[in-house]
Short mmCIF file of C-alpha atoms in Angstrom, two decimals:
data_model
loop_
_atom_site.label_atom_id
_atom_site.label_comp_id
_atom_site.label_asym_id
_atom_site.label_seq_id
_atom_site.Cartn_x
_atom_site.Cartn_y
_atom_site.Cartn_z
CA UNK A 1 -3.19 -5.62 19.19
CA UNK A 2 -6.15 -6.02 16.45
CA UNK A 3 -5.91 -2.73 14.39
CA UNK A 4 -9.77 -2.06 13.42
CA UNK A 5 -9.39 -1.70 9.56
CA UNK A 6 -10.78 1.13 9.08
CA UNK A 7 -8.86 3.59 11.26
CA UNK A 8 -6.16 1.84 9.85
CA UNK A 9 -7.53 2.69 6.53
CA UNK A 10 -7.62 6.70 7.90
CA UNK A 11 -4.62 6.82 8.78
CA UNK A 12 -3.08 5.76 5.47
CA UNK A 13 -5.19 8.32 4.24
CA UNK A 14 -2.81 10.81 1.43
CA UNK A 15 -5.62 13.51 2.64
CA UNK A 16 -5.94 13.03 5.91
CA UNK A 17 -4.33 16.59 8.17
CA UNK A 18 -1.99 16.90 10.43
CA UNK A 19 -3.12 17.56 13.68
CA UNK A 20 -5.51 14.11 12.91
CA UNK A 21 -2.42 12.29 13.03
CA UNK A 22 -0.59 14.32 15.58
CA UNK A 23 -3.74 13.65 17.68
CA UNK A 24 -3.71 9.81 16.40
CA UNK A 25 -0.54 9.99 18.12
CA UNK A 26 -1.21 11.13 20.99
CA UNK A 27 -3.95 9.06 21.63
CA UNK A 28 -4.33 6.38 20.28
CA UNK A 29 -2.35 2.79 21.03
CA UNK A 30 1.20 2.95 20.12
CA UNK A 31 0.14 -0.38 17.59
CA UNK A 32 -2.33 1.96 15.51
CA UNK A 33 0.16 5.64 15.67
CA UNK A 34 3.23 3.11 14.10
CA UNK A 35 0.83 3.37 10.83
CA UNK A 36 1.86 6.39 10.07
CA UNK A 37 4.73 5.56 9.02
CA UNK A 38 3.12 4.72 5.86
CA UNK A 39 2.88 8.02 4.17
CA UNK A 40 6.62 8.65 2.92
CA UNK A 41 6.66 12.09 4.22
CA UNK A 42 4.82 13.45 6.96
CA UNK A 43 5.60 17.24 8.01
CA UNK A 44 8.69 17.35 10.37
CA UNK A 45 6.81 18.41 13.12
CA UNK A 46 4.92 15.64 13.38
CA UNK A 47 7.85 13.40 13.02
CA UNK A 48 9.43 15.64 16.21
CA UNK A 49 7.02 13.83 18.53
CA UNK A 50 7.17 10.22 16.26
CA UNK A 51 10.83 10.85 17.63
CA UNK A 52 10.10 11.41 21.13
CA UNK A 53 7.22 9.13 21.16
CA UNK A 54 7.60 7.01 24.77
CA UNK A 55 6.31 3.67 22.64
CA UNK A 56 9.82 2.07 20.36
CA UNK A 57 7.12 1.35 18.05
CA UNK A 58 6.06 4.58 17.01
CA UNK A 59 9.51 5.91 17.02
CA UNK A 60 10.91 2.93 14.93
CA UNK A 61 7.90 4.23 12.39
CA UNK A 62 10.54 7.67 11.69
CA UNK A 63 12.63 5.58 10.42
CA UNK A 64 10.29 4.97 7.37
CA UNK A 65 9.39 8.52 6.42
CA UNK A 66 11.88 9.29 3.63
CA UNK A 67 12.12 12.94 4.41
CA UNK A 68 13.48 11.94 8.04
CA UNK A 69 16.35 14.61 9.27
CA UNK A 70 19.28 13.55 9.14
CA UNK A 71 19.41 14.92 12.91
CA UNK A 72 16.64 12.97 14.07
CA UNK A 73 18.25 9.67 12.29
CA UNK A 74 21.38 9.92 14.16
CA UNK A 75 18.87 10.60 17.49
CA UNK A 76 17.38 6.90 17.08
CA UNK A 77 20.83 5.63 15.94
CA UNK A 78 21.38 6.18 19.91
CA UNK A 79 17.61 5.07 20.77
CA UNK A 80 17.24 2.91 24.86
CA UNK A 81 15.60 0.33 22.23
CA UNK A 82 17.45 -2.31 20.42
CA UNK A 83 14.43 -2.95 17.64
CA UNK A 84 14.76 1.24 17.25
CA UNK A 85 18.81 0.19 16.27
CA UNK A 86 18.58 -1.94 14.69
CA UNK A 87 15.29 0.34 12.43
CA UNK A 88 18.09 3.13 11.92
CA UNK A 89 20.15 -0.48 9.75
CA UNK A 90 16.83 -0.57 7.30
CA UNK A 91 16.85 2.62 5.97
CA UNK A 92 20.74 0.95 4.18
CA UNK A 93 18.32 -1.78 2.44
CA UNK A 94 15.52 1.17 1.79
CA UNK A 95 17.77 3.50 0.05
CA UNK A 96 17.28 5.77 2.65
CA UNK A 97 20.21 8.15 3.23
CA UNK A 98 21.83 7.11 7.50
CA UNK A 99 23.97 10.63 8.16
CA UNK A 100 27.87 9.56 9.50
CA UNK A 101 26.43 10.59 12.53
CA UNK A 102 24.54 7.72 12.55
CA UNK A 103 26.49 5.39 11.61
CA UNK A 104 28.83 6.29 13.66
CA UNK A 105 26.26 6.02 16.81
CA UNK A 106 25.72 2.64 15.21
CA UNK A 107 29.70 1.48 15.21
CA UNK A 108 29.28 1.97 19.34
CA UNK A 109 26.28 0.20 19.87
CA UNK A 110 26.50 -2.74 22.48
CA UNK A 111 25.18 -5.05 20.31
CA UNK A 112 27.34 -7.36 17.88
CA UNK A 113 24.61 -7.84 15.62
CA UNK A 114 24.83 -4.53 14.78
CA UNK A 115 28.50 -4.17 14.54
CA UNK A 116 29.02 -6.61 12.43
CA UNK A 117 26.12 -4.48 9.50
CA UNK A 118 28.81 -1.85 10.10
CA UNK A 119 31.70 -3.83 9.63
CA UNK A 120 29.91 -5.47 6.46
CA UNK A 121 27.48 -3.03 4.91
CA UNK A 122 28.94 -0.79 1.66
CA UNK A 123 27.05 2.08 2.34
CA UNK A 124 29.07 2.81 5.92
CA UNK A 125 31.99 5.35 5.20
CA UNK A 126 35.28 4.34 5.46
CA UNK A 127 36.15 6.45 8.25
CA UNK A 128 33.53 4.80 10.12
CA UNK A 129 34.00 1.07 10.17
CA UNK A 130 37.71 2.63 11.13
CA UNK A 131 36.46 2.66 14.76
CA UNK A 132 35.92 -1.09 15.38
CA UNK A 133 39.31 -1.43 14.86
CA UNK A 134 39.60 -1.43 18.28
CA UNK A 135 36.34 -4.00 18.87
CA UNK A 136 37.82 -7.72 20.66
CA UNK A 137 35.43 -8.98 18.30
CA UNK A 138 35.46 -7.09 14.13
CA UNK A 139 38.79 -5.43 15.37
CA UNK A 140 41.00 -7.28 13.28
CA UNK A 141 38.83 -7.75 10.29
CA UNK A 142 38.15 -3.62 9.75
CA UNK A 143 41.93 -3.29 10.43
CA UNK A 144 42.41 -6.21 7.67
CA UNK A 145 40.18 -4.45 5.05
CA UNK A 146 40.34 -1.21 5.39
CA UNK A 147 43.74 -0.17 7.78
CA UNK A 148 46.65 1.30 6.39
CA UNK A 149 49.23 -1.40 4.20
CA UNK A 150 51.41 -1.12 7.92
CA UNK A 151 49.09 -1.68 10.32
CA UNK A 152 46.94 -4.59 8.22
CA UNK A 153 50.34 -7.14 7.47
CA UNK A 154 51.00 -6.44 11.81
CA UNK A 155 47.75 -7.74 12.32
CA UNK A 156 48.15 -10.52 9.63
CA UNK A 157 51.09 -11.62 11.64
CA UNK A 158 49.76 -12.25 14.69
CA UNK A 159 47.44 -13.90 13.23
CA UNK A 160 49.58 -16.28 11.49
CA UNK A 161 51.58 -16.62 14.86
CA UNK A 162 48.60 -17.34 17.15
CA UNK A 163 45.73 -17.18 16.05
CA UNK A 164 43.05 -20.65 15.64
CA UNK A 165 42.35 -21.69 11.44
CA UNK A 166 38.96 -19.66 11.63
CA UNK A 167 41.13 -16.47 12.43
CA UNK A 168 44.14 -17.34 10.29
CA UNK A 169 41.08 -18.09 7.16
CA UNK A 170 38.99 -15.15 7.72
CA UNK A 171 42.27 -13.02 7.33
CA UNK A 172 43.58 -15.19 4.55
CA UNK A 173 39.64 -14.43 2.56
CA UNK A 174 40.45 -10.49 3.86
CA UNK A 175 43.56 -9.90 2.64
CA UNK A 176 43.94 -12.33 -1.40
CA UNK A 177 46.56 -13.33 0.43
CA UNK A 178 47.56 -17.59 0.39
CA UNK A 179 49.54 -18.61 3.63
CA UNK A 180 52.56 -19.87 4.34
CA UNK A 181 52.89 -23.06 3.22
CA UNK A 182 53.67 -24.30 6.49
CA UNK A 183 50.25 -23.35 8.36
CA UNK A 184 47.82 -24.81 5.42
CA UNK A 185 48.05 -28.39 6.64
CA UNK A 186 46.03 -26.54 9.73
CA UNK A 187 43.58 -25.08 8.28
CA UNK A 188 42.73 -28.74 6.14
CA UNK A 189 42.87 -30.39 9.00
CA UNK A 190 40.10 -27.98 10.66
CA UNK A 191 36.18 -28.73 10.19
CA UNK A 192 35.47 -25.12 9.76
CA UNK A 193 38.46 -24.13 7.30
CA UNK A 194 38.76 -27.27 5.58
CA UNK A 195 36.53 -26.44 2.47
CA UNK A 196 37.19 -22.68 2.06
CA UNK A 197 41.28 -24.29 2.66
CA UNK A 198 40.45 -25.95 -0.50
CA UNK A 199 41.88 -22.79 -2.51
CA UNK A 200 45.57 -23.54 -0.77
CA UNK A 201 45.37 -26.95 -1.92
CA UNK A 202 44.76 -28.95 -5.16
CA UNK A 203 45.02 -32.53 -4.00
CA UNK A 204 42.55 -32.06 -1.47
CA UNK A 205 40.15 -29.58 -3.52
CA UNK A 206 40.20 -32.98 -5.90
CA UNK A 207 39.48 -35.28 -2.52
CA UNK A 208 36.76 -32.83 -1.62
CA UNK A 209 35.15 -32.33 -4.93
CA UNK A 210 34.13 -36.01 -4.42
CA UNK A 211 33.04 -36.15 -1.10
CA UNK A 212 29.72 -37.46 -0.64
CA UNK A 213 27.84 -34.81 1.67
CA UNK A 214 26.23 -31.68 -1.34
CA UNK A 215 27.05 -29.04 1.21
CA UNK A 216 30.22 -29.48 0.54
CA UNK A 217 30.20 -29.51 -2.84
CA UNK A 218 28.07 -27.16 -3.45
CA UNK A 219 30.45 -24.52 -1.30
CA UNK A 220 33.21 -25.79 -2.42
CA UNK A 221 32.02 -24.81 -6.46
CA UNK A 222 31.12 -21.84 -4.52
CA UNK A 223 34.96 -20.51 -3.69
CA UNK A 224 36.30 -17.84 -5.74
CA UNK A 225 39.63 -19.32 -5.85
CA UNK A 226 38.50 -22.75 -6.73
CA UNK A 227 41.67 -24.87 -8.14
CA UNK A 228 40.76 -25.56 -12.05
CA UNK A 229 41.54 -29.16 -11.74
CA UNK A 230 38.40 -29.27 -8.82
CA UNK A 231 36.01 -27.63 -10.96
CA UNK A 232 36.98 -30.16 -13.53
CA UNK A 233 35.43 -33.09 -11.13
CA UNK A 234 31.96 -30.93 -10.54
CA UNK A 235 31.47 -29.68 -14.11
CA UNK A 236 30.14 -33.36 -13.85
CA UNK A 237 28.79 -33.03 -10.94
CA UNK A 238 24.98 -35.45 -10.73
CA UNK A 239 23.54 -32.72 -8.85
CA UNK A 240 22.65 -29.60 -10.73
CA UNK A 241 23.33 -27.01 -8.38
CA UNK A 242 27.15 -27.86 -8.12
CA UNK A 243 27.21 -27.46 -11.55
CA UNK A 244 24.37 -24.20 -10.96
CA UNK A 245 26.84 -22.74 -8.56
CA UNK A 246 29.63 -23.75 -10.53
CA UNK A 247 28.64 -21.88 -13.46
CA UNK A 248 27.83 -18.30 -11.70
CA UNK A 249 31.51 -18.42 -10.40
CA UNK A 250 34.19 -15.91 -12.34
CA UNK A 251 36.93 -19.05 -10.68
CA UNK A 252 35.45 -21.32 -13.17
CA UNK A 253 37.99 -22.32 -16.22
CA UNK A 254 37.02 -21.33 -19.89
CA UNK A 255 36.34 -24.82 -20.88
CA UNK A 256 34.47 -26.01 -17.91
CA UNK A 257 31.43 -23.14 -19.09
CA UNK A 258 31.82 -24.10 -22.35
CA UNK A 259 31.08 -27.68 -21.02
CA UNK A 260 27.72 -26.39 -18.97
CA UNK A 261 27.25 -24.00 -21.63
CA UNK A 262 26.29 -26.87 -23.69
CA UNK A 263 23.70 -28.07 -21.25
CA UNK A 264 20.17 -28.20 -22.32
CA UNK A 265 19.20 -26.39 -19.75
CA UNK A 266 18.36 -23.38 -21.03
CA UNK A 267 18.78 -21.52 -17.48
CA UNK A 268 22.36 -22.87 -16.64
CA UNK A 269 23.50 -21.58 -20.61
CA UNK A 270 21.71 -18.24 -18.83
CA UNK A 271 24.24 -18.45 -15.98
CA UNK A 272 27.66 -19.43 -18.04
CA UNK A 273 26.28 -16.35 -20.50
CA UNK A 274 26.33 -13.98 -16.81
CA UNK A 275 29.55 -15.18 -15.69
CA UNK A 276 31.96 -12.22 -16.25
CA UNK A 277 35.19 -14.54 -16.94
CA UNK A 278 32.91 -16.38 -20.60
CA UNK A 279 34.57 -14.79 -22.94
CA UNK A 280 33.04 -13.24 -25.94
CA UNK A 281 33.85 -15.92 -28.20
CA UNK A 282 31.63 -18.74 -26.19
CA UNK A 283 28.97 -15.87 -25.40
CA UNK A 284 28.89 -15.46 -28.77
CA UNK A 285 27.89 -19.78 -29.25
CA UNK A 286 25.95 -20.63 -26.27
CA UNK A 287 22.31 -20.71 -28.17
CA UNK A 288 20.21 -18.48 -25.61
CA UNK A 289 16.77 -16.61 -26.76
CA UNK A 290 15.91 -13.54 -26.16
CA UNK A 291 12.78 -12.81 -26.24
CA UNK A 292 9.97 -10.45 -24.80
CA UNK A 293 9.94 -9.37 -21.11
CA UNK A 294 13.31 -13.00 -20.84
CA UNK A 295 15.68 -11.93 -17.74
CA UNK A 296 15.09 -8.18 -17.37
CA UNK A 297 16.92 -9.70 -14.03
CA UNK A 298 20.01 -7.44 -14.56
CA UNK A 299 23.32 -9.72 -14.45
CA UNK A 300 24.09 -9.26 -10.91
CA UNK A 301 28.04 -8.58 -10.59
CA UNK A 302 27.72 -5.79 -14.12
CA UNK A 303 25.01 -4.12 -12.26
CA UNK A 304 27.21 -4.07 -9.00
CA UNK A 305 29.46 -1.92 -10.93
CA UNK A 306 27.66 0.93 -11.77
CA UNK A 307 29.52 3.59 -10.59
CA UNK A 308 32.05 2.36 -13.12
CA UNK A 309 31.07 4.20 -16.06
CA UNK A 310 33.33 2.93 -18.79
CA UNK A 311 32.35 0.12 -18.74
CA UNK A 312 28.49 0.82 -18.03
CA UNK A 313 29.31 2.30 -21.43
CA UNK A 314 30.60 -1.11 -23.16
CA UNK A 315 28.82 -3.20 -22.21
CA UNK A 316 25.59 -0.75 -23.13
CA UNK A 317 26.38 -1.20 -26.54
CA UNK A 318 27.21 -5.32 -26.61
CA UNK A 319 25.16 -7.11 -29.74
CA UNK A 320 24.00 -8.55 -26.23
CA UNK A 321 20.85 -7.81 -24.74
CA UNK A 322 20.90 -9.42 -21.75
CA UNK A 323 24.29 -6.73 -20.84
CA UNK A 324 22.12 -3.41 -22.83
CA UNK A 325 19.59 -4.33 -20.25
CA UNK A 326 22.11 -4.34 -17.63
CA UNK A 327 23.52 -1.42 -18.61
CA UNK A 328 20.28 0.15 -18.64
CA UNK A 329 20.21 0.29 -14.91
CA UNK A 330 22.93 2.62 -14.01
CA UNK A 331 21.55 5.82 -13.72
CA UNK A 332 24.39 7.72 -14.85
CA UNK A 333 25.31 6.68 -17.93
CA UNK A 334 26.20 9.41 -20.35
CA UNK A 335 23.72 11.17 -22.95
CA UNK A 336 25.20 9.65 -25.74
CA UNK A 337 25.07 5.97 -24.57
CA UNK A 338 20.84 6.94 -23.07
CA UNK A 339 20.15 8.36 -26.51
CA UNK A 340 21.53 5.26 -28.41
CA UNK A 341 19.80 2.72 -25.51
CA UNK A 342 16.80 4.80 -26.30
CA UNK A 343 16.66 3.81 -30.17
CA UNK A 344 17.14 -0.23 -29.24
CA UNK A 345 14.99 -2.52 -31.04
CA UNK A 346 14.18 -4.61 -27.28
CA UNK A 347 11.62 -3.41 -25.69
CA UNK A 348 12.71 -4.22 -22.26
CA UNK A 349 16.41 -2.33 -22.72
CA UNK A 350 13.95 0.54 -23.12
CA UNK A 351 11.82 -0.04 -20.35
CA UNK A 352 14.84 -0.37 -17.98
CA UNK A 353 15.89 2.58 -19.39
CA UNK A 354 13.18 4.75 -18.92
CA UNK A 355 12.97 4.10 -14.91
CA UNK A 356 16.36 4.01 -13.87
CA UNK A 357 17.28 7.29 -16.11
CA UNK A 358 16.83 10.05 -14.44
CA UNK A 359 17.51 11.89 -18.38
CA UNK A 360 15.45 9.33 -19.88
CA UNK A 361 14.18 11.14 -22.83
CA UNK A 362 10.99 12.64 -22.95
CA UNK A 363 9.19 10.96 -25.96
CA UNK A 364 11.05 7.34 -24.36
CA UNK A 365 8.82 7.98 -21.65
CA UNK A 366 5.53 8.26 -23.98
CA UNK A 367 6.30 5.21 -25.64
CA UNK A 368 7.13 3.18 -22.74
CA UNK A 369 3.98 4.21 -20.48
CA UNK A 370 1.44 3.81 -23.68
CA UNK A 371 2.31 0.01 -23.08
CA UNK A 372 3.86 -0.56 -19.83
CA UNK A 373 1.35 -0.26 -16.84
CA UNK A 374 3.78 -1.48 -13.68
CA UNK A 375 4.18 0.56 -10.60
CA UNK A 376 6.79 2.62 -12.15
CA UNK A 377 4.02 4.47 -14.43
CA UNK A 378 3.75 6.71 -12.52
CA UNK A 379 7.14 8.45 -11.73
CA UNK A 380 7.77 8.14 -15.37
CA UNK A 381 4.48 10.86 -16.14
CA UNK A 382 5.93 13.25 -13.61
CA UNK A 383 9.27 13.20 -14.59
CA UNK A 384 9.53 17.36 -15.74
CA UNK A 385 10.69 16.20 -19.15
CA UNK A 386 7.76 13.93 -19.66
CA UNK A 387 6.25 16.38 -23.12
CA UNK A 388 3.71 18.37 -21.82
CA UNK A 389 2.00 17.81 -25.21
CA UNK A 390 1.57 14.61 -24.49
CA UNK A 391 -0.42 15.05 -21.38
CA UNK A 392 -2.70 17.48 -22.98
CA UNK A 393 -3.05 15.16 -25.74
CA UNK A 394 -4.09 11.71 -23.38
CA UNK A 395 -6.23 14.75 -21.40
CA UNK A 396 -8.12 14.21 -25.10
CA UNK A 397 -8.19 11.21 -25.70
CA UNK A 398 -10.94 8.11 -26.24
CA UNK A 399 -8.45 5.48 -24.97
CA UNK A 400 -9.26 5.31 -21.02
CA UNK A 401 -5.96 3.40 -20.19
CA UNK A 402 -4.03 7.11 -21.66
CA UNK A 403 -6.85 9.76 -19.15
CA UNK A 404 -5.32 7.29 -16.58
CA UNK A 405 -1.98 8.65 -17.70
CA UNK A 406 -2.70 11.93 -17.83
CA UNK A 407 -3.79 12.19 -13.81
CA UNK A 408 -0.26 10.90 -12.80
CA UNK A 409 0.75 14.08 -13.60
CA UNK A 410 1.02 17.16 -11.09
CA UNK A 411 1.75 20.00 -14.05
CA UNK A 412 -1.85 19.55 -15.54
CA UNK A 413 -3.66 22.93 -16.65
CA UNK A 414 -7.20 24.46 -15.34
CA UNK A 415 -8.36 23.93 -18.67
CA UNK A 416 -6.64 20.02 -19.00
CA UNK A 417 -8.71 19.04 -15.16
CA UNK A 418 -11.58 20.27 -15.79
CA UNK A 419 -11.48 17.78 -19.21
CA UNK A 420 -10.87 15.33 -16.59
CA UNK A 421 -13.71 16.57 -13.89
CA UNK A 422 -15.91 15.61 -16.16
CA UNK A 423 -14.45 12.04 -17.35
CA UNK A 424 -17.20 8.80 -17.59
CA UNK A 425 -14.92 7.10 -15.74
CA UNK A 426 -15.34 7.57 -12.20
CA UNK A 427 -12.56 6.19 -10.99
CA UNK A 428 -10.96 9.36 -13.09
CA UNK A 429 -12.96 12.29 -12.35
CA UNK A 430 -12.75 11.48 -8.34
CA UNK A 431 -8.73 12.28 -8.64
CA UNK A 432 -9.91 15.99 -9.96
CA UNK A 433 -13.34 16.20 -8.64
CA UNK A 434 -13.34 17.16 -4.82
CA UNK A 435 -17.10 16.53 -4.15
CA UNK A 436 -17.03 13.15 -6.36
CA UNK A 437 -18.27 10.67 -4.82
CA UNK A 438 -20.65 12.88 -3.24
CA UNK A 439 -20.13 13.33 0.98
CA UNK A 440 -23.69 11.57 1.64
CA UNK A 441 -22.27 8.66 -0.81
CA UNK A 442 -19.24 8.33 1.05
CA UNK A 443 -20.49 8.46 4.46
CA UNK A 444 -23.04 5.93 3.78
CA UNK A 445 -20.10 3.57 2.37
CA UNK A 446 -18.77 4.55 6.22
CA UNK A 447 -22.43 2.04 7.55
CA UNK A 448 -22.02 -0.73 5.17
CA UNK A 449 -22.09 -3.93 6.22
CA UNK A 450 -18.88 -4.81 4.39
CA UNK A 451 -15.35 -3.78 5.97
CA UNK A 452 -14.02 -3.35 2.83
CA UNK A 453 -16.53 -0.86 1.60
CA UNK A 454 -16.11 1.26 4.87
CA UNK A 455 -11.98 0.62 5.02
CA UNK A 456 -12.17 1.72 0.58
CA UNK A 457 -14.82 5.16 1.56
CA UNK A 458 -12.22 5.36 5.23
CA UNK A 459 -8.95 5.88 2.93
CA UNK A 460 -10.48 7.62 -0.07
CA UNK A 461 -8.99 10.70 -0.97
CA UNK A 462 -12.14 12.79 -0.63
CA UNK A 463 -13.99 11.92 2.05
CA UNK A 464 -14.57 15.17 4.27
CA UNK A 465 -12.55 16.45 6.70
CA UNK A 466 -15.25 16.82 9.33
CA UNK A 467 -16.05 12.52 8.28
CA UNK A 468 -12.22 11.79 9.41
CA UNK A 469 -12.62 12.80 12.94
CA UNK A 470 -15.79 11.07 13.21
CA UNK A 471 -14.08 7.87 12.29
CA UNK A 472 -11.62 9.09 14.75
CA UNK A 473 -13.64 9.89 17.63
CA UNK A 474 -15.62 7.11 18.09
CA UNK A 475 -12.21 4.12 16.80
CA UNK A 476 -9.83 5.71 19.56
CA UNK A 477 -11.16 6.08 23.01
CA UNK A 478 -10.87 9.92 25.57
CA UNK A 479 -9.10 7.84 28.53
#
């Protein structure tokens, strides 16, 4: 169903009252009601109403809401609709909380794809993963990765004795073990495991490094136990993607990394620079100028180890800006490291620290927001440590940008708000003046022939509630 864009704008209006949203849920088509999930926070009673709605698309919308109660998420993890249950998993990718009761429900899900996510997602508690120990498809893998040592040994021996090559390969990779010599020829000969088996047979790896299929060579180049002899062949591969994959691989020998670092391609050098196995003496020789906002993306292996505070602190003091930028992503850095990064010469380091560390110094936040206008700017202004005197200066500033920054704060005094209500810029003034633009102007906008103008009016925070109800009554049939 095509949703009336004006009604959709109304549903997303931050000032839409709870009763209006409730009536939309009760009367509108589910394809309309689901847009209520656009609100990151909703009244708990409305969340409950939506969670019990007969239409699955409305129940799914609840799972994108940040303040959905744990018991509601757990209930929806047992929803009869498979798409609703998958949406519970989606919260993990949005960094929204999933209670253990929901994980446990999903571990019993009849759909294979759901149980696969339970096995693979890092956020799932180990105790929940072990609930799948008896799963006919994933049980062995769960025990090998997370079970007691004796149980893992028993499963591994059983797979070696009776398993097919694919199962043996999975078991070997899950445990980091090398199969017995008499098993390896089976893995090398099987089409499903022949590339992965290269880690156990150097001569076979060398043959694969000359394989005419570049997909085989790329897969080989990514193997975290790649034999050095194969790497020494792949480093000269004509396919750039093979060499790029090799440059990312921590198993690549230093001599191979050094050869890749000599390439003219700046991005190839960056890959080598970001490889966790690249030694300090090689880092010092790589020509990799970094300026401005180059390479703000973090070094992934370092970011994944954010919980290792000692490691992060060490790289926060690295002479190389790429590592300092990555460390600045970590919200757990100790106070002394935060203080050092707040004075870093590189703007991107200071920006990333301000964005990601909850205790970034207030003066740093002030410095950053004055020159950086991004989606994180409002959140930085709303931090409790953002200096009150800076907010006051912004409300008095002749610079429109400064006054805009002040509008993001929820700590303005009545005097400061009054100042902004008289601002010469209409868009600033209307954020603090509930009567601007006047109701008559908004009503006229609702009658404008341009649909974009009508949508702006319907979604405007200052739209009078009676006009909101008029839009609803005209757009949603009573029957």
